[in-house]
Tab-separated table of C-alpha atoms in Angstrom:
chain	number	residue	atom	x	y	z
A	162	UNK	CA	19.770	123.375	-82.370
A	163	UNK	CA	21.939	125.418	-79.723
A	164	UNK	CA	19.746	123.655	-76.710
A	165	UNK	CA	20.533	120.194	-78.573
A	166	UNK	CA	23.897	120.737	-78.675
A	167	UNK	CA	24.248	122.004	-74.882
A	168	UNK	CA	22.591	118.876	-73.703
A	169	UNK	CA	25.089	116.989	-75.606
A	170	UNK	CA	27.854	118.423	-74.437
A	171	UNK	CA	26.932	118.111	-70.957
A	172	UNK	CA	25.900	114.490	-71.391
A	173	UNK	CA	29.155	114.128	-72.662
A	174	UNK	CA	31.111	115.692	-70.096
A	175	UNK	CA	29.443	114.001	-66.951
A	176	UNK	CA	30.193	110.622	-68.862
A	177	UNK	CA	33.479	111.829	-69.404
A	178	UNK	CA	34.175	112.645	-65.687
A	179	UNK	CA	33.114	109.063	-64.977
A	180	UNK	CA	36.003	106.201	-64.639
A	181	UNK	CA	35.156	103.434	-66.235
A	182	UNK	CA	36.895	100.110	-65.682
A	183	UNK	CA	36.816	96.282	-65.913
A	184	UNK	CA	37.465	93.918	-62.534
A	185	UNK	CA	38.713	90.550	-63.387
A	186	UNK	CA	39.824	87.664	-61.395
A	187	UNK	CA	44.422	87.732	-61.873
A	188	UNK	CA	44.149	83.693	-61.872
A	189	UNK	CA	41.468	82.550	-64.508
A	190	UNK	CA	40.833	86.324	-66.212
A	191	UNK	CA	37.642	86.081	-65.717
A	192	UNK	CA	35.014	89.097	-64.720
A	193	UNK	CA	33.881	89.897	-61.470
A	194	UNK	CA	30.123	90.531	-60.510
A	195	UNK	CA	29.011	92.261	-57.892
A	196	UNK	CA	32.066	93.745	-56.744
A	197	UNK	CA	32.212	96.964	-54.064
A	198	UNK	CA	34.085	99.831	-55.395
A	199	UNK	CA	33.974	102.925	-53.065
A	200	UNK	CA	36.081	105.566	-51.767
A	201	UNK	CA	37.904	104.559	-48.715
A	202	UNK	CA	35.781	105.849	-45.616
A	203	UNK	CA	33.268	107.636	-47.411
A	204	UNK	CA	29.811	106.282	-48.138
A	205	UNK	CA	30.589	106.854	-51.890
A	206	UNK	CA	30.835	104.040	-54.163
A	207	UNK	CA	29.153	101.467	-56.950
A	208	UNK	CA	29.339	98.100	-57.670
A	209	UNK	CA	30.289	95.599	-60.887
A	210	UNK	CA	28.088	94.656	-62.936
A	211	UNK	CA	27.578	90.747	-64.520
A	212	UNK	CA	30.139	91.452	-67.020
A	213	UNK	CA	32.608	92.790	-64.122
A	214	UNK	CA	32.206	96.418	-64.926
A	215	UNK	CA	31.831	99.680	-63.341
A	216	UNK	CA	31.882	103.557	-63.629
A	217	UNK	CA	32.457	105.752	-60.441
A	218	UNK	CA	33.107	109.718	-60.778
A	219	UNK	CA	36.443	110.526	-59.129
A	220	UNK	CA	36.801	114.676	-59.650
A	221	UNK	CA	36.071	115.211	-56.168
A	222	UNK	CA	38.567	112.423	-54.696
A	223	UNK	CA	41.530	113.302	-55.719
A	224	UNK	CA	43.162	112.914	-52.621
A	225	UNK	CA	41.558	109.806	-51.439
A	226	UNK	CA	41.923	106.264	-52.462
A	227	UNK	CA	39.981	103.909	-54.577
A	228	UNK	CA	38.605	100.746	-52.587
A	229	UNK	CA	37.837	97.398	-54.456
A	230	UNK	CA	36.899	94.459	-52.829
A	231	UNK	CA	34.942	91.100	-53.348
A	232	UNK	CA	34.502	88.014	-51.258
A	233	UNK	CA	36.915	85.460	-51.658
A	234	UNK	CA	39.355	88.243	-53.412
A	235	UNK	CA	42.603	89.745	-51.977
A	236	UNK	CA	40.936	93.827	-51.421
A	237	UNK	CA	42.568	96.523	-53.784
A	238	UNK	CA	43.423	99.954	-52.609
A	239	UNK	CA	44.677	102.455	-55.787
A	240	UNK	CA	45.523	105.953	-55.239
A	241	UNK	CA	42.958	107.817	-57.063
A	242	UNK	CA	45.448	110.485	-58.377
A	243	UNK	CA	47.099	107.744	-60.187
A	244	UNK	CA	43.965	106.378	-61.828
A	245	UNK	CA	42.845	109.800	-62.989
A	246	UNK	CA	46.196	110.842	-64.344
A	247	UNK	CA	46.600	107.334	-66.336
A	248	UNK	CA	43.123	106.057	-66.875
A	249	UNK	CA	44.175	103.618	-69.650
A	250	UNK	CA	46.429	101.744	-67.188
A	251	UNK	CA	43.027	101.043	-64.730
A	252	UNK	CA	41.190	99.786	-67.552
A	253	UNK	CA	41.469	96.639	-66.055
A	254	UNK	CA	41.513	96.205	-62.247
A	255	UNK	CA	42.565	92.390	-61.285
A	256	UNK	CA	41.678	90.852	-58.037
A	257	UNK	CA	44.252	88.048	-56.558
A	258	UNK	CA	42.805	85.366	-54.446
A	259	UNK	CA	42.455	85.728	-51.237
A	260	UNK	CA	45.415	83.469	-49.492
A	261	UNK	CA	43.707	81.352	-46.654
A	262	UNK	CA	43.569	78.138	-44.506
A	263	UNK	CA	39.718	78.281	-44.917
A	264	UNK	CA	40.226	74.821	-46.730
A	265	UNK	CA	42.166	73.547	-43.865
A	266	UNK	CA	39.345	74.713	-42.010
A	267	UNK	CA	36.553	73.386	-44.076
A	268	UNK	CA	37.956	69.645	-44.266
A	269	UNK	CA	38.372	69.331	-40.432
A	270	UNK	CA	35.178	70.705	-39.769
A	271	UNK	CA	33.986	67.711	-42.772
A	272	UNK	CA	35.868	65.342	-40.278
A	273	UNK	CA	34.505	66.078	-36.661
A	274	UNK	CA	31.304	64.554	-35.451
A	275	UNK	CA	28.383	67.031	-34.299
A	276	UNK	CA	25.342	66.655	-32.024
A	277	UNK	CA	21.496	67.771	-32.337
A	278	UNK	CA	20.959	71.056	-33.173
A	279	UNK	CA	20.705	74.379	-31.330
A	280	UNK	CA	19.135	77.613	-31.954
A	281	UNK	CA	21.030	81.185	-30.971
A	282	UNK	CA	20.411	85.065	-32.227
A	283	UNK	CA	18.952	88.206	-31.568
A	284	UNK	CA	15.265	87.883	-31.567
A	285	UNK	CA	13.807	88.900	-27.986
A	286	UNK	CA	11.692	91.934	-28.704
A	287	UNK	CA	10.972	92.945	-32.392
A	288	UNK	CA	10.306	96.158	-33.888
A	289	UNK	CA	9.687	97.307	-37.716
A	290	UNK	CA	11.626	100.260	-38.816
A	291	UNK	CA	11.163	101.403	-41.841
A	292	UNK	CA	14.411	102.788	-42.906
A	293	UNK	CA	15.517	101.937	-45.921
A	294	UNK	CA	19.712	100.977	-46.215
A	295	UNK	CA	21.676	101.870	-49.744
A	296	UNK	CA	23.087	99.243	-51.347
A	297	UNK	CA	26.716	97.700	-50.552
A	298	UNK	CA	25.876	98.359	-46.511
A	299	UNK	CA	27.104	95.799	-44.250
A	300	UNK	CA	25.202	95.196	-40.868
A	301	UNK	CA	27.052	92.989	-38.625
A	302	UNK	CA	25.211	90.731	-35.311
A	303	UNK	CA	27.644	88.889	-32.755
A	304	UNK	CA	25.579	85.546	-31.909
A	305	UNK	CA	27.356	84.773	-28.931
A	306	UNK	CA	28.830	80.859	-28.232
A	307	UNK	CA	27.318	80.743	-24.609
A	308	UNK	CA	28.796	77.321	-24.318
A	309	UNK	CA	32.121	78.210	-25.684
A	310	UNK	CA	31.994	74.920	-27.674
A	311	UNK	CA	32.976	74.991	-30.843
A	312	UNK	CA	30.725	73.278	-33.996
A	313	UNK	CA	28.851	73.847	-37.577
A	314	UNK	CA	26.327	76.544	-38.530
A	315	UNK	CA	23.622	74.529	-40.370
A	316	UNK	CA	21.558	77.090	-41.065
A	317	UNK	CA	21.043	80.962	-40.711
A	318	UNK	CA	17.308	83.040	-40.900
A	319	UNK	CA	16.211	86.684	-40.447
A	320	UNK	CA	12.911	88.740	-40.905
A	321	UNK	CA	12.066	91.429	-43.265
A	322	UNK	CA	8.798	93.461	-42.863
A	323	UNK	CA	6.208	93.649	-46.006
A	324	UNK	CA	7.123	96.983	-47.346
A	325	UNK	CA	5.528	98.509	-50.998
A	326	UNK	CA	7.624	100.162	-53.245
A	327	UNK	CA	6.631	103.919	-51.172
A	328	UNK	CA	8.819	106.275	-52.478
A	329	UNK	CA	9.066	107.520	-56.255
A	330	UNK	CA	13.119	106.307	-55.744
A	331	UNK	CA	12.380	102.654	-53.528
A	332	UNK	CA	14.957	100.144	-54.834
A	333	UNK	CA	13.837	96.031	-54.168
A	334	UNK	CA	17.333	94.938	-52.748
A	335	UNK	CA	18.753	91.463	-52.393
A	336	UNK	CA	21.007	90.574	-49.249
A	337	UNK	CA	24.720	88.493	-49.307
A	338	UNK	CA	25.476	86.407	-46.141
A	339	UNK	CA	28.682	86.531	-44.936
A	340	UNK	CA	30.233	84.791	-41.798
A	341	UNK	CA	33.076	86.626	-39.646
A	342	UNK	CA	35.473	85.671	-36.498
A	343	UNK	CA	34.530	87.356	-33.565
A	344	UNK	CA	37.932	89.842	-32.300
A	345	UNK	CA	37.803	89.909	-28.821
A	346	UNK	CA	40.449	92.953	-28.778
A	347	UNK	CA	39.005	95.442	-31.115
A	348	UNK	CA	35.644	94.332	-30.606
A	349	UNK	CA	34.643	94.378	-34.436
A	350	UNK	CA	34.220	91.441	-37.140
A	351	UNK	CA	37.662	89.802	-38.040
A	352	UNK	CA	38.438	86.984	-40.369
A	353	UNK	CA	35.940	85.409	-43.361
A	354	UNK	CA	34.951	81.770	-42.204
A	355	UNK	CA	33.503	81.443	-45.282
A	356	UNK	CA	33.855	82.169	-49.148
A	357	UNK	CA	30.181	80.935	-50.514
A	358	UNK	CA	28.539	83.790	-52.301
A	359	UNK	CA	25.307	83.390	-50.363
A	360	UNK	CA	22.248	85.602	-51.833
A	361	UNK	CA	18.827	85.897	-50.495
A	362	UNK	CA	16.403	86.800	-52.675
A	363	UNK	CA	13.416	88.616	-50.949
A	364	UNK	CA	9.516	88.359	-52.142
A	365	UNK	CA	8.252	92.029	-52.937
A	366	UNK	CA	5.713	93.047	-50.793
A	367	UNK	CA	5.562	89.921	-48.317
A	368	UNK	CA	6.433	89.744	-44.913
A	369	UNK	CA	9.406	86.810	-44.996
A	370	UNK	CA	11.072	84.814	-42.604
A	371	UNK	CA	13.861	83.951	-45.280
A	372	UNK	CA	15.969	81.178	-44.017
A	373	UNK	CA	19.051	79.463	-45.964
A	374	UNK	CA	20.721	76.355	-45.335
A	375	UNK	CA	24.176	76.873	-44.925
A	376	UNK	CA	24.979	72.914	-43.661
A	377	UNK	CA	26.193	71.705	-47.014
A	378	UNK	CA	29.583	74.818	-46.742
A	379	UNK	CA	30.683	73.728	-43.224
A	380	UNK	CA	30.872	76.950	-42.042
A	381	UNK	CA	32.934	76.776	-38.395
A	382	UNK	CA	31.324	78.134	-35.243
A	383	UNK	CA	34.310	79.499	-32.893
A	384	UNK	CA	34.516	79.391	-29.296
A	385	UNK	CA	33.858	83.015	-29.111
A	386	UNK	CA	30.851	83.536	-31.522
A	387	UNK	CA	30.418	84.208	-35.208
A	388	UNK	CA	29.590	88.048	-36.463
A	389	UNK	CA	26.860	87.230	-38.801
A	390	UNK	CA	26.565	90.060	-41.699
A	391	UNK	CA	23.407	91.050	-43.461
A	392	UNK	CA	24.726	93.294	-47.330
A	393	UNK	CA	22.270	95.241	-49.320
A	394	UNK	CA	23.229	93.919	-53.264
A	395	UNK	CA	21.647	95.957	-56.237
A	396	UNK	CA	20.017	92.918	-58.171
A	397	UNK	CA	20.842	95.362	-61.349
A	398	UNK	CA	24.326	97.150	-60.383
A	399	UNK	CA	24.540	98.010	-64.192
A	400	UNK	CA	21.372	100.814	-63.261
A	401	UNK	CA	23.571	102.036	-59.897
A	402	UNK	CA	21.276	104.843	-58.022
A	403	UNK	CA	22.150	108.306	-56.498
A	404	UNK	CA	21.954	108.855	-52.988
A	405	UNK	CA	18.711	109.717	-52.829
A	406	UNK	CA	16.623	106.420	-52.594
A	407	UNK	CA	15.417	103.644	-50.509
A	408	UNK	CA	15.880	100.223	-50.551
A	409	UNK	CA	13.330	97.312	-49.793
A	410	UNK	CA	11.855	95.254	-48.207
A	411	UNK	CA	13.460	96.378	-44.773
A	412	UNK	CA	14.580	94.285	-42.256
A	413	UNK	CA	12.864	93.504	-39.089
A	414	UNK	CA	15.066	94.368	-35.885
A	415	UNK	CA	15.243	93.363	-32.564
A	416	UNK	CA	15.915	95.395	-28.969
A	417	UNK	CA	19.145	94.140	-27.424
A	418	UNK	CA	20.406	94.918	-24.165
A	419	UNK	CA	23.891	94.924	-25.277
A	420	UNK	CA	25.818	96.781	-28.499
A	421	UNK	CA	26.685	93.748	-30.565
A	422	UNK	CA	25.676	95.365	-33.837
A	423	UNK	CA	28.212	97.043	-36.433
A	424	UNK	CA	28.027	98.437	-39.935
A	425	UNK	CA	30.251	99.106	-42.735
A	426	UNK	CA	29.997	100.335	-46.531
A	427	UNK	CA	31.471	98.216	-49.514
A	428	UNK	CA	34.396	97.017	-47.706
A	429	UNK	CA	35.591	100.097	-45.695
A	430	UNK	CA	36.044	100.317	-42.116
A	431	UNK	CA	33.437	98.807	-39.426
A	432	UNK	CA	31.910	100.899	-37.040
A	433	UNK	CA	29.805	100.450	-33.882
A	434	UNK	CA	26.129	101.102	-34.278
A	435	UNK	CA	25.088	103.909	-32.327
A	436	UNK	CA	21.101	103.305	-32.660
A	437	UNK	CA	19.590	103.043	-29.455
A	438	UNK	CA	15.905	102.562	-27.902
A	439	UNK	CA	14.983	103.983	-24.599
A	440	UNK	CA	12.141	102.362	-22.549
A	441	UNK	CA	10.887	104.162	-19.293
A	442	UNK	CA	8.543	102.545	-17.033
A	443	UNK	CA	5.704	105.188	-15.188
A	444	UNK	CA	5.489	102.971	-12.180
A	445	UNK	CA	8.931	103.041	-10.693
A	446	UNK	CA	10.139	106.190	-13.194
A	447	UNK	CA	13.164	103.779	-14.170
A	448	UNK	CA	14.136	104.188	-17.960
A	449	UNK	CA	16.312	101.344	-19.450
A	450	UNK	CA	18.700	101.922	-22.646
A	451	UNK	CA	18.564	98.969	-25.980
A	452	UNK	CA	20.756	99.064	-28.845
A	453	UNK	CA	19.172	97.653	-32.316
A	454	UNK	CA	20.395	94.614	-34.531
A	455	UNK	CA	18.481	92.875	-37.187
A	456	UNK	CA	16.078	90.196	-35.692
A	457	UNK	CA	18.616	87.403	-36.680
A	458	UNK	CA	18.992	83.657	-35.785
A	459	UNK	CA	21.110	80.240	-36.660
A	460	UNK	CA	21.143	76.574	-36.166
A	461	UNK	CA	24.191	75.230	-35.340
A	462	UNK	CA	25.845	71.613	-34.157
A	463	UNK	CA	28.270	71.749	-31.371
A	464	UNK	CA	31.042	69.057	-31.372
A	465	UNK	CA	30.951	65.785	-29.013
Protein backbone atom coordinates (compact mmCIF):
# COMPACT_ATOMS: atom_id res chain seq x y z
CA UNK A 1 0.00 0.00 0.00
CA UNK A 2 2.77 2.64 1.11
CA UNK A 3 4.90 1.70 -2.28
CA UNK A 4 1.44 2.25 -4.24
CA UNK A 5 0.89 5.33 -2.90
CA UNK A 6 4.63 6.70 -3.41
CA UNK A 7 4.43 5.85 -7.04
CA UNK A 8 1.35 7.82 -7.20
CA UNK A 9 2.44 10.64 -5.80
CA UNK A 10 5.41 10.88 -7.85
CA UNK A 11 3.47 10.17 -11.03
CA UNK A 12 1.52 12.89 -9.97
CA UNK A 13 4.02 15.36 -9.28
CA UNK A 14 6.19 14.95 -12.55
CA UNK A 15 2.74 15.43 -14.42
CA UNK A 16 2.17 18.23 -12.34
CA UNK A 17 5.55 19.95 -13.12
CA UNK A 18 4.59 19.57 -16.78
CA UNK A 19 2.83 22.71 -18.68
CA UNK A 20 0.30 21.72 -20.56
CA UNK A 21 -1.27 23.90 -23.24
CA UNK A 22 -3.35 24.18 -26.45
CA UNK A 23 -1.82 26.10 -29.83
CA UNK A 24 -4.48 27.38 -32.05
CA UNK A 25 -4.49 29.36 -35.14
CA UNK A 26 -5.86 33.55 -33.74
CA UNK A 27 -7.80 33.74 -37.28
CA UNK A 28 -10.00 30.51 -37.76
CA UNK A 29 -9.42 28.97 -33.90
CA UNK A 30 -8.43 26.14 -35.12
CA UNK A 31 -5.52 23.63 -33.61
CA UNK A 32 -2.15 23.48 -34.65
CA UNK A 33 -0.20 20.16 -35.46
CA UNK A 34 3.10 19.73 -35.41
CA UNK A 35 4.13 22.81 -33.89
CA UNK A 36 7.95 23.43 -32.27
CA UNK A 37 7.85 24.47 -28.75
CA UNK A 38 11.37 24.75 -27.15
CA UNK A 39 13.31 26.85 -24.94
CA UNK A 40 14.98 29.63 -26.71
CA UNK A 41 18.68 28.44 -27.50
CA UNK A 42 18.61 25.31 -25.79
CA UNK A 43 18.08 21.97 -27.48
CA UNK A 44 15.04 21.48 -25.13
CA UNK A 45 11.68 21.32 -26.48
CA UNK A 46 8.43 19.15 -27.86
CA UNK A 47 6.11 19.47 -30.40
CA UNK A 48 1.96 19.65 -30.89
CA UNK A 49 0.25 17.03 -31.33
CA UNK A 50 -2.91 16.49 -34.11
CA UNK A 51 -5.22 18.06 -31.76
CA UNK A 52 -2.66 21.14 -31.29
CA UNK A 53 -1.45 20.11 -27.91
CA UNK A 54 1.59 19.89 -25.90
CA UNK A 55 3.26 19.43 -22.42
CA UNK A 56 6.90 20.72 -21.81
CA UNK A 57 8.45 20.79 -18.08
CA UNK A 58 9.51 24.36 -17.30
CA UNK A 59 11.05 24.08 -13.41
CA UNK A 60 14.40 24.41 -14.68
CA UNK A 61 13.71 27.53 -17.12
CA UNK A 62 12.64 29.92 -15.18
CA UNK A 63 14.70 32.46 -16.49
CA UNK A 64 14.50 31.66 -20.08
CA UNK A 65 11.80 32.07 -22.59
CA UNK A 66 9.27 29.84 -24.15
CA UNK A 67 9.68 29.51 -28.10
CA UNK A 68 6.61 28.57 -30.34
CA UNK A 69 6.72 28.51 -33.83
CA UNK A 70 5.04 26.87 -36.97
CA UNK A 71 5.36 27.44 -40.66
CA UNK A 72 3.23 29.88 -42.09
CA UNK A 73 2.61 31.33 -38.31
CA UNK A 74 3.85 34.68 -36.86
CA UNK A 75 6.71 32.83 -34.00
CA UNK A 76 5.71 33.34 -30.23
CA UNK A 77 8.21 34.14 -27.59
CA UNK A 78 6.51 34.06 -23.71
CA UNK A 79 8.53 34.65 -20.73
CA UNK A 80 8.48 31.45 -18.95
CA UNK A 81 8.16 33.10 -15.45
CA UNK A 82 4.91 34.40 -16.60
CA UNK A 83 3.54 31.08 -17.82
CA UNK A 84 4.51 29.29 -14.63
CA UNK A 85 3.16 31.92 -12.31
CA UNK A 86 -0.35 32.07 -14.34
CA UNK A 87 -0.67 28.76 -16.06
CA UNK A 88 -4.45 29.16 -16.66
CA UNK A 89 -3.80 32.26 -18.82
CA UNK A 90 -1.34 29.89 -21.35
CA UNK A 91 -3.94 27.41 -21.63
CA UNK A 92 -4.30 28.49 -24.94
CA UNK A 93 -1.33 29.76 -26.99
CA UNK A 94 -2.64 31.47 -30.45
CA UNK A 95 -0.49 31.81 -33.44
CA UNK A 96 -1.20 35.00 -35.87
CA UNK A 97 -0.44 34.59 -39.48
CA UNK A 98 2.51 35.21 -40.68
CA UNK A 99 2.21 38.80 -42.68
CA UNK A 100 3.92 38.29 -46.18
CA UNK A 101 4.15 39.18 -49.94
CA UNK A 102 4.72 35.40 -50.58
CA UNK A 103 1.37 35.70 -52.63
CA UNK A 104 2.72 38.56 -54.52
CA UNK A 105 5.47 36.34 -55.04
CA UNK A 106 3.69 33.21 -55.95
CA UNK A 107 1.36 34.89 -58.74
CA UNK A 108 4.34 36.51 -60.61
CA UNK A 109 6.27 33.54 -60.51
CA UNK A 110 2.52 31.82 -62.05
CA UNK A 111 3.03 34.63 -64.73
CA UNK A 112 6.73 34.38 -66.05
CA UNK A 113 7.69 31.90 -68.69
CA UNK A 114 10.52 29.23 -67.78
CA UNK A 115 12.91 27.10 -69.87
CA UNK A 116 14.04 23.25 -69.72
CA UNK A 117 15.09 22.12 -66.65
CA UNK A 118 18.34 22.09 -64.67
CA UNK A 119 19.77 20.06 -61.99
CA UNK A 120 21.95 21.76 -58.89
CA UNK A 121 22.96 20.36 -55.14
CA UNK A 122 25.39 18.84 -53.09
CA UNK A 123 26.04 15.39 -54.28
CA UNK A 124 29.87 15.02 -55.35
CA UNK A 125 31.23 12.46 -52.94
CA UNK A 126 28.79 10.53 -50.61
CA UNK A 127 29.28 9.08 -47.34
CA UNK A 128 26.77 7.18 -44.80
CA UNK A 129 26.89 8.35 -41.29
CA UNK A 130 25.01 6.85 -39.08
CA UNK A 131 24.10 9.43 -36.61
CA UNK A 132 20.90 9.64 -35.73
CA UNK A 133 19.26 13.61 -35.39
CA UNK A 134 16.31 14.28 -32.57
CA UNK A 135 13.35 15.40 -33.77
CA UNK A 136 12.47 19.24 -34.56
CA UNK A 137 16.37 19.63 -35.99
CA UNK A 138 16.73 21.77 -38.90
CA UNK A 139 19.69 21.09 -41.39
CA UNK A 140 20.07 23.78 -43.84
CA UNK A 141 22.14 23.31 -47.71
CA UNK A 142 22.84 26.61 -49.83
CA UNK A 143 22.34 25.28 -53.60
CA UNK A 144 24.07 27.97 -55.15
CA UNK A 145 22.39 30.01 -58.47
CA UNK A 146 25.71 29.72 -60.55
CA UNK A 147 23.93 31.58 -63.27
CA UNK A 148 22.50 34.20 -61.07
CA UNK A 149 19.22 33.82 -63.05
CA UNK A 150 16.38 33.76 -61.34
CA UNK A 151 13.37 30.85 -61.96
CA UNK A 152 11.05 27.90 -60.34
CA UNK A 153 12.14 24.93 -58.22
CA UNK A 154 10.19 22.02 -59.80
CA UNK A 155 11.32 19.58 -57.79
CA UNK A 156 13.66 18.78 -54.74
CA UNK A 157 15.34 14.96 -53.79
CA UNK A 158 17.77 13.67 -51.12
CA UNK A 159 19.13 10.18 -49.96
CA UNK A 160 18.67 8.36 -46.81
CA UNK A 161 20.73 5.17 -46.04
CA UNK A 162 18.74 1.73 -45.12
CA UNK A 163 19.07 1.81 -41.43
CA UNK A 164 17.11 -0.99 -38.88
CA UNK A 165 15.59 0.11 -35.94
CA UNK A 166 19.41 -0.60 -33.87
CA UNK A 167 19.01 0.80 -30.72
CA UNK A 168 16.40 -0.27 -27.91
CA UNK A 169 15.34 3.85 -28.18
CA UNK A 170 15.55 4.24 -32.50
CA UNK A 171 12.65 6.54 -33.44
CA UNK A 172 11.41 6.14 -37.56
CA UNK A 173 11.29 10.01 -38.27
CA UNK A 174 9.56 11.84 -41.07
CA UNK A 175 11.26 15.04 -42.68
CA UNK A 176 9.37 18.76 -43.53
CA UNK A 177 10.83 20.68 -46.55
CA UNK A 178 11.21 24.07 -46.19
CA UNK A 179 12.64 26.70 -48.70
CA UNK A 180 14.74 29.85 -47.38
CA UNK A 181 16.39 33.19 -49.01
CA UNK A 182 19.89 33.03 -49.10
CA UNK A 183 21.45 36.36 -46.68
CA UNK A 184 24.43 37.31 -48.21
CA UNK A 185 25.41 39.48 -44.95
CA UNK A 186 24.99 37.12 -42.13
CA UNK A 187 25.60 34.23 -44.13
CA UNK A 188 22.63 32.09 -42.64
CA UNK A 189 18.99 31.18 -44.07
CA UNK A 190 16.67 34.33 -44.23
CA UNK A 191 13.14 34.65 -45.43
CA UNK A 192 10.39 31.53 -46.07
CA UNK A 193 9.77 31.36 -49.96
CA UNK A 194 7.34 29.07 -49.23
CA UNK A 195 4.37 28.13 -46.79
CA UNK A 196 3.41 24.37 -48.15
CA UNK A 197 3.69 21.95 -45.30
CA UNK A 198 5.82 19.54 -47.31
CA UNK A 199 6.35 15.96 -45.50
CA UNK A 200 8.37 13.11 -46.69
CA UNK A 201 7.52 10.04 -45.53
CA UNK A 202 10.52 7.56 -45.48
CA UNK A 203 10.24 3.53 -46.13
CA UNK A 204 11.67 1.69 -42.92
CA UNK A 205 14.53 -0.15 -43.63
CA UNK A 206 15.09 0.81 -47.46
CA UNK A 207 17.67 2.71 -48.91
CA UNK A 208 15.50 5.82 -50.67
CA UNK A 209 16.15 8.35 -53.04
CA UNK A 210 12.87 10.25 -51.91
CA UNK A 211 12.09 12.94 -54.34
CA UNK A 212 8.93 15.43 -54.19
CA UNK A 213 7.55 17.55 -56.73
CA UNK A 214 7.40 20.88 -55.62
CA UNK A 215 6.32 22.46 -59.39
CA UNK A 216 2.64 22.70 -58.64
CA UNK A 217 3.68 25.65 -55.25
CA UNK A 218 5.85 27.90 -57.48
CA UNK A 219 8.40 28.09 -55.19
CA UNK A 220 10.93 31.18 -56.45
CA UNK A 221 14.60 30.49 -57.08
CA UNK A 222 16.61 33.89 -56.22
CA UNK A 223 19.53 35.21 -57.86
CA UNK A 224 21.63 34.25 -54.98
CA UNK A 225 20.52 30.60 -54.20
CA UNK A 226 17.85 28.98 -52.09
CA UNK A 227 18.88 27.39 -48.43
CA UNK A 228 17.11 24.17 -48.76
CA UNK A 229 16.14 22.68 -45.11
CA UNK A 230 15.84 19.05 -44.25
CA UNK A 231 13.42 18.85 -40.27
CA UNK A 232 13.25 15.70 -38.32
CA UNK A 233 9.07 15.53 -37.46
CA UNK A 234 7.93 12.89 -34.78
CA UNK A 235 5.15 11.08 -36.93
CA UNK A 236 3.51 10.61 -33.21
CA UNK A 237 4.45 14.00 -31.24
CA UNK A 238 1.63 12.93 -28.75
CA UNK A 239 4.50 9.92 -27.53
CA UNK A 240 7.45 12.90 -27.44
CA UNK A 241 10.92 11.01 -26.42
CA UNK A 242 13.73 11.92 -23.90
CA UNK A 243 17.00 12.77 -25.04
CA UNK A 244 18.27 9.66 -25.17
CA UNK A 245 17.28 8.12 -28.63
CA UNK A 246 17.92 7.93 -32.24
CA UNK A 247 16.08 8.73 -35.05
CA UNK A 248 15.83 6.88 -38.52
CA UNK A 249 16.46 6.21 -41.37
CA UNK A 250 19.55 8.66 -41.53
CA UNK A 251 20.38 10.73 -44.18
CA UNK A 252 23.03 10.18 -46.68
CA UNK A 253 25.67 13.16 -46.82
CA UNK A 254 27.92 14.46 -49.12
CA UNK A 255 31.81 15.99 -48.81
CA UNK A 256 31.78 19.66 -49.78
CA UNK A 257 34.63 21.77 -50.25
CA UNK A 258 32.94 24.72 -48.89
CA UNK A 259 30.73 25.33 -45.38
CA UNK A 260 27.30 25.84 -46.86
CA UNK A 261 25.57 23.70 -44.26
CA UNK A 262 23.67 25.11 -41.04
CA UNK A 263 21.46 23.69 -38.32
CA UNK A 264 18.96 24.85 -35.95
CA UNK A 265 16.44 23.30 -33.27
CA UNK A 266 12.56 24.00 -33.40
CA UNK A 267 12.84 27.45 -34.52
CA UNK A 268 15.80 28.87 -32.47
CA UNK A 269 18.82 30.38 -33.76
CA UNK A 270 20.90 28.92 -36.90
CA UNK A 271 24.27 27.99 -36.54
CA UNK A 272 27.16 27.03 -38.85
CA UNK A 273 27.95 23.36 -39.01
CA UNK A 274 31.21 22.67 -37.72
CA UNK A 275 31.50 18.87 -39.08
CA UNK A 276 34.40 18.47 -41.10
CA UNK A 277 36.27 15.52 -43.11
CA UNK A 278 39.95 15.52 -43.59
CA UNK A 279 41.48 13.65 -46.59
CA UNK A 280 45.39 13.28 -46.80
CA UNK A 281 46.99 11.94 -49.78
CA UNK A 282 50.47 9.54 -49.02
CA UNK A 283 51.95 10.51 -52.32
CA UNK A 284 52.48 14.22 -52.08
CA UNK A 285 51.68 14.24 -47.96
CA UNK A 286 49.00 17.06 -48.85
CA UNK A 287 45.81 16.76 -46.57
CA UNK A 288 42.67 18.66 -47.82
CA UNK A 289 39.75 19.86 -45.32
CA UNK A 290 35.52 19.02 -46.41
CA UNK A 291 32.68 20.20 -44.51
CA UNK A 292 29.41 17.78 -44.57
CA UNK A 293 25.77 18.58 -45.90
CA UNK A 294 23.09 16.14 -46.69
CA UNK A 295 23.54 14.63 -50.25
CA UNK A 296 20.77 17.03 -51.59
CA UNK A 297 19.58 18.07 -55.12
CA UNK A 298 16.69 20.17 -57.15
CA UNK A 299 15.27 20.76 -60.52
CA UNK A 300 14.64 24.04 -61.29
CA UNK A 301 13.47 26.37 -64.53
CA UNK A 302 15.35 29.51 -65.05
CA UNK A 303 13.41 32.42 -66.69
CA UNK A 304 13.79 33.43 -70.58
Amino acid sequence: MRLTFILCFLSFTSIAQNFTSTVKSKKTKQPLSYVNVSILNKRVGTSTNLDGEFSINLEKYKKDTLLISCLGFSTKRLDISSVLKNPTAYREIYLEDELSSLDDVVINVKKKKYGSKHSLGLRKKWFYSRVGVQFGMEQAILIPNDKSKVGKIEEVSFWVGKEEQLFYNSRLTWFRIKFYSYDKEKNEPKELLSYQDIIVKPQENEKQNLKVDVSSYHIYFPKDGVCVVIETVNPKPSKESDNQYITYPQLIYSNESKNRAWKRYRGNNWFQQSEEHRSTSAIIGFEKKYYIAPALKIKVRYEK
